[in-house]
C-alpha positions as a printed Julia matrix, in Angstrom:
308×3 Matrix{Float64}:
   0.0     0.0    0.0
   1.45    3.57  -1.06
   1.58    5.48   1.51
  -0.35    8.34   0.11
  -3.05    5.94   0.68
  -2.43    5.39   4.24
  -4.19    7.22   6.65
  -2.45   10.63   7.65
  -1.74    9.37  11.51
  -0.89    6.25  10.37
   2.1     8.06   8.0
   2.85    9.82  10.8
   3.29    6.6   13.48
   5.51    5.01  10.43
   7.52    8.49  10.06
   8.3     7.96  14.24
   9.18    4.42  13.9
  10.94    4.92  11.17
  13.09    7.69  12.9
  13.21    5.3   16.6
  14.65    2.58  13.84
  17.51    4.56  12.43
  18.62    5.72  15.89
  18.84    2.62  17.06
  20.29    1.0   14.26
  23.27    3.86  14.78
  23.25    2.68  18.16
  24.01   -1.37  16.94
  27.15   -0.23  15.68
  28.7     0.24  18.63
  27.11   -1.6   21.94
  30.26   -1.78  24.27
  29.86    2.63  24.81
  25.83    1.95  25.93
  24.84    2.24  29.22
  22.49   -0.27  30.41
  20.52    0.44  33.52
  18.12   -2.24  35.16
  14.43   -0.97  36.14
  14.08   -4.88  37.74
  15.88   -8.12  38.2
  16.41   -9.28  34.08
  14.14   -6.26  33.04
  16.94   -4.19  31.17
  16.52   -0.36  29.73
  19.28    1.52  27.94
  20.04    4.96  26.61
  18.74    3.81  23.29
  15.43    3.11  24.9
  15.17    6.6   26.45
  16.55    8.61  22.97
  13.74    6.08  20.68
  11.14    7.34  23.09
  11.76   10.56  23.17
  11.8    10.85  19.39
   8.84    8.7   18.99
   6.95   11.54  21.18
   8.24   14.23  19.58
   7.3    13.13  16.15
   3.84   12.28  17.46
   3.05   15.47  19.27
   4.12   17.78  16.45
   1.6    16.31  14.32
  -0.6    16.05  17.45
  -0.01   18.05  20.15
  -2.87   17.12  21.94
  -3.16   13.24  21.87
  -2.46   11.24  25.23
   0.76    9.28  25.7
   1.22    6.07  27.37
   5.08    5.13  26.75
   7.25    2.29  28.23
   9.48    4.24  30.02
   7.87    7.48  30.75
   4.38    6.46  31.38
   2.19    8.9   31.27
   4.47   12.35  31.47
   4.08   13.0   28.12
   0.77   14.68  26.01
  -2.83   15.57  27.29
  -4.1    12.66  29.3
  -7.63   13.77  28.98
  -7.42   13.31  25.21
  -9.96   10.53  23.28
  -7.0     9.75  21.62
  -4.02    7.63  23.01
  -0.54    6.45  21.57
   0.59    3.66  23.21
   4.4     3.16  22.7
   7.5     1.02  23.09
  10.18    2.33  21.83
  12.37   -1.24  21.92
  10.56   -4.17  22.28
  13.39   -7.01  22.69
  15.84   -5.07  25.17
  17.76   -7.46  26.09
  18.39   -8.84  22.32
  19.9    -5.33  21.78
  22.23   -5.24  24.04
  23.65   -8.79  23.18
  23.72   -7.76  19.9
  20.72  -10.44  18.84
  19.26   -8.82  15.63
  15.3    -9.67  16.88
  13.65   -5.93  18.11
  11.44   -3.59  17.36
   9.53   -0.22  17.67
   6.03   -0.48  18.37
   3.28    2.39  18.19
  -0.6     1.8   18.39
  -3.23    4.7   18.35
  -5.96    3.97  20.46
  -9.28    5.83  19.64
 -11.94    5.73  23.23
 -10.13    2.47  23.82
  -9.72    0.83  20.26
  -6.56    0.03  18.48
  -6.99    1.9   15.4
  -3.53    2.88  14.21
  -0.14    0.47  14.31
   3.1     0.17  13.29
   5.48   -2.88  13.99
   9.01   -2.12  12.88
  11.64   -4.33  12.77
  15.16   -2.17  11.92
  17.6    -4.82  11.06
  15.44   -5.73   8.49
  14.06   -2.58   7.48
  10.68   -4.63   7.82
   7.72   -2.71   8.7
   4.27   -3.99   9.46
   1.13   -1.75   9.73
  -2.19   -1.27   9.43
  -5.6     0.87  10.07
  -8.62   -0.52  11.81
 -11.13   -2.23   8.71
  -8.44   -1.66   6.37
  -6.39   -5.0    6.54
  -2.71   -5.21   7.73
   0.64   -5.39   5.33
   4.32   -5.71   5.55
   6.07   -3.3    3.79
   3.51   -2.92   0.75
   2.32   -6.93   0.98
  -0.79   -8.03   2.58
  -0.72  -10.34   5.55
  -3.36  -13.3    6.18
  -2.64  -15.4    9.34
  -1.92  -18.92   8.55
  -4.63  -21.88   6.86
  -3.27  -24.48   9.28
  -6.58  -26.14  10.98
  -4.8   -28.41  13.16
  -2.87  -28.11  15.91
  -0.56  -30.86  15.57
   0.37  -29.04  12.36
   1.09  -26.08  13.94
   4.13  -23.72  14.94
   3.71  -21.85  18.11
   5.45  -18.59  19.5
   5.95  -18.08  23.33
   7.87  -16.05  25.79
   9.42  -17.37  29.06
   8.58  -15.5   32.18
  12.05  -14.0   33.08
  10.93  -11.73  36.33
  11.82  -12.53  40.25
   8.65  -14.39  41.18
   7.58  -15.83  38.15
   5.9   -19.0   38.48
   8.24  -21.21  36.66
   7.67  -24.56  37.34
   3.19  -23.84  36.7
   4.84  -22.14  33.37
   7.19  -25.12  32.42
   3.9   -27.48  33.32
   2.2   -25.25  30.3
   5.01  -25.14  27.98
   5.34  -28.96  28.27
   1.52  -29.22  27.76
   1.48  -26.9   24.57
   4.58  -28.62  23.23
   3.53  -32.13  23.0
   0.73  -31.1   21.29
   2.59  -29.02  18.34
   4.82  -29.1   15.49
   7.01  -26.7   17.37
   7.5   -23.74  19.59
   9.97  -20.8   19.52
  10.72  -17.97  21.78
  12.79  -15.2   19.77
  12.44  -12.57  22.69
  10.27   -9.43  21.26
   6.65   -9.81  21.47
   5.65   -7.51  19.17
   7.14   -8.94  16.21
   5.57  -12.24  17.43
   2.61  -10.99  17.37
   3.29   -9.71  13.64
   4.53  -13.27  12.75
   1.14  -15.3   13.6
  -0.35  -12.11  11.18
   2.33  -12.72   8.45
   1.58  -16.76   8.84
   5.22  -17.77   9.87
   3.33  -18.58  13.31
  -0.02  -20.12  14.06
  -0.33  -18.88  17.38
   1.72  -17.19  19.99
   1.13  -17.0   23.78
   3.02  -15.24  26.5
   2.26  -14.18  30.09
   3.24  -10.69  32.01
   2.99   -8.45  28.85
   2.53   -4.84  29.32
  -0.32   -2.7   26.67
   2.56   -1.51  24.89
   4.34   -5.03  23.87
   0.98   -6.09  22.89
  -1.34   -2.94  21.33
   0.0    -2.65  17.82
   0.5    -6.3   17.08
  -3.51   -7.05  18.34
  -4.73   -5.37  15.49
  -2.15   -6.37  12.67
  -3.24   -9.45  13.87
  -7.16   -8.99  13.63
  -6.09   -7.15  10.08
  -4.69  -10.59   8.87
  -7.9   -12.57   9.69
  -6.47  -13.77  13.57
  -8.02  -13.99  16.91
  -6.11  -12.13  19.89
  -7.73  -12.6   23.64
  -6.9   -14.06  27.04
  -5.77  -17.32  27.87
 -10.11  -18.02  28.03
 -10.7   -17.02  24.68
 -11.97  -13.62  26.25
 -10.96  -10.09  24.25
 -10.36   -8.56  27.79
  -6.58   -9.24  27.25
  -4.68   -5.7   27.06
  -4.31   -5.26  30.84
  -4.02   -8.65  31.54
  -0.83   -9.39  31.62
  -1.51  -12.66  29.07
  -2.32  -12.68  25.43
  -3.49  -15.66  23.03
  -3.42  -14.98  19.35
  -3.48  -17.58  16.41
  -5.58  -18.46  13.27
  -9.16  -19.08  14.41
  -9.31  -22.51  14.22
  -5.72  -22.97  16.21
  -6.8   -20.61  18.87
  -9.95  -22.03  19.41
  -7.53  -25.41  20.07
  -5.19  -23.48  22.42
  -8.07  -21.94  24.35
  -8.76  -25.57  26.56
  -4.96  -25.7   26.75
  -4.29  -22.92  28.51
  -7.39  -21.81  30.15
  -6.24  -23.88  33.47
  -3.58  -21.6   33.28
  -4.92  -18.13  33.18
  -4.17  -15.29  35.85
  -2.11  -17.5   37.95
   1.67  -16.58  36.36
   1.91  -13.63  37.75
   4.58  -11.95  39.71
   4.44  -11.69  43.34
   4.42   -7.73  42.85
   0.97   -8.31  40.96
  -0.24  -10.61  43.17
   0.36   -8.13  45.89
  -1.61   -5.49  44.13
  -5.05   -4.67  43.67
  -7.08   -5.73  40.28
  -6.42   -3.38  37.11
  -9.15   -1.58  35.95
 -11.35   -2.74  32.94
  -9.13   -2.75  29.82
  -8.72    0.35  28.42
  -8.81   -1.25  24.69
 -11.17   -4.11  24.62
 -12.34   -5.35  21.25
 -16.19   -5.33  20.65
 -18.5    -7.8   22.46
 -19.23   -9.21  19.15
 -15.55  -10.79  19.31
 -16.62  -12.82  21.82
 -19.26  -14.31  19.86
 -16.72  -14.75  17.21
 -14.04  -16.38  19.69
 -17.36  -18.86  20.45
 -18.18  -19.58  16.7
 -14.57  -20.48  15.88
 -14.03  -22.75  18.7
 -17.36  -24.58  17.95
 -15.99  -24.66  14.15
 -12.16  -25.91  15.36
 -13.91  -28.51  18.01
 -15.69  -30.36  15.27
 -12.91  -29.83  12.74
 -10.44  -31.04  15.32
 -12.76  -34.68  16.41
């Protein structure tokens, strides 16, 4: 798609990435001279992280000064919170890939209209790969459309995941689900940057992906490049209430509907012990339509009987 036929805040979230990507591609060159602080035990942010930010936000707020910001590493500092309209960033999805010099990150930026994805950009800078799209208007890399996968069964199927890495992770209930999930695949693979996983079920190379103790920004763009390409994106129940909490399912229809029994058992319990310490998050600020869940129904009925 040319991107005179994109819509104008979408050209402007590519313009940011696209600005975050050549920074930190400059930055590659040279990783001995960056300074990497920690924010938690294995939760690593750098310089690059901070500079990517800061010119994400300043791209987006000269085009529109009066959106609301929610960014990794600045939170909410930035923009006018009251706003309808939200950007939810991160600026380097796949941290700690960066720094050991692992050529799998990204920059991710999602537009959020009363609490619906409707703008997002997935870029991948090594590869100069950039995935987007615009709520009803189907998702692309570079100027190719994406459709998830036609895999029906999941035997057949490849599976993306993420390994809890935080101080009071639940590893041995999250090794009990990998080893459940696995037996029951072709495969599963954990490359280390959710937001190009996500983009990976919507390009096909994936039929699903799962991953607990995700924050909105690793997860807001990919949901609806994902929904673009035909997928389902939800809880660990097959719910769409997934943005705020902390899990996300997201696969072909008739693999999710498959994964949903696998890892409902498993839903809201890997959590840290920070989390479990605090009090429940508010109702997801970007929650697909209620009709999803009618869909997320539907296509498990349809997978069950395709599956027996």
């Amino acid at each position: 798609m040319s991107s005179a036929a994109l819509h104008p805040m979408l050209n402007v979230a590519i313009k940011a990435a696209r600005a975050a990507g050549a920074l930190i591609n400059r930055a590659s060159l040279d990783l001995d001279i960056i300074k990497v602080g920690a924010k938690a035990y294995n939760d690593f942010v750098t310089e690059v992280d901070h500079a990517a930010e800061a010119v994400i936000i300043k791209t987006l707020l000269e085009a529109y000064p009066q959106h609301a910001i929610l960014a990794e590493e600045s939170g909410k500092e930035h923009g006018n919170q009251s706003s309808d309209y939200q950007w939810i960033i991160d600026p380097l999805d796949g941290t700690t890939n960066f720094i050991h010099g692992l050529p799998i990150y990204a920059v991710s930026i999602a537009l959020a209209f009363r609490g619906q994805v409707q703008q997002a950009v997935v870029y991948d800078p090594t590869r100069n790969d950039l995935f987007h799209a615009s709520k009803g208007r189907g998702a692309f890399l570079n100027d190719r459309r994406l459709r998830v996968s036609r895999r029906t069964r999941l035997s057949d199927s490849l599976v993306g995941t993420g390994f809890p890495f935080r101080r009071g992770d639940n590893f041995k209930r999250y090794l009990k689900l990998f080893e459940d999930v696995m037996q029951q695949t072709a495969g599963v693979r954990r490359p280390g940057a959710a937001s190009l996983d996500l983009c990976y079920v919507a390009a096909g190379y994936y039929d699903a992906f799962f991953e607990t103790g995700l924050s909105p920004w690793d997860v807001a763009a990919g949901s609806l490049i994902i929904t673009e390409a035909g997928g389902l994106v939800g809880n660990f129940t097959g719910e769409s209430d997934f943005l705020h909490q902390r899990e996300v399912l997201a696969g072909t229809p008739k693999i999710y509907a498959q994964l949903v029994p696998l890892l409902t058992p498993y839903s809201r319990v890997i959590q840290t012990a920070e989390e479990a310490e605090a009090p429940a998050p508010a109702a997801a600020a970007v929650a697909q339509p209620k009709s999803r869940r009618a869909t997320l129904v539907r296509a498990q009925d349809g997978a069950a009987s395709a599956s027996e």
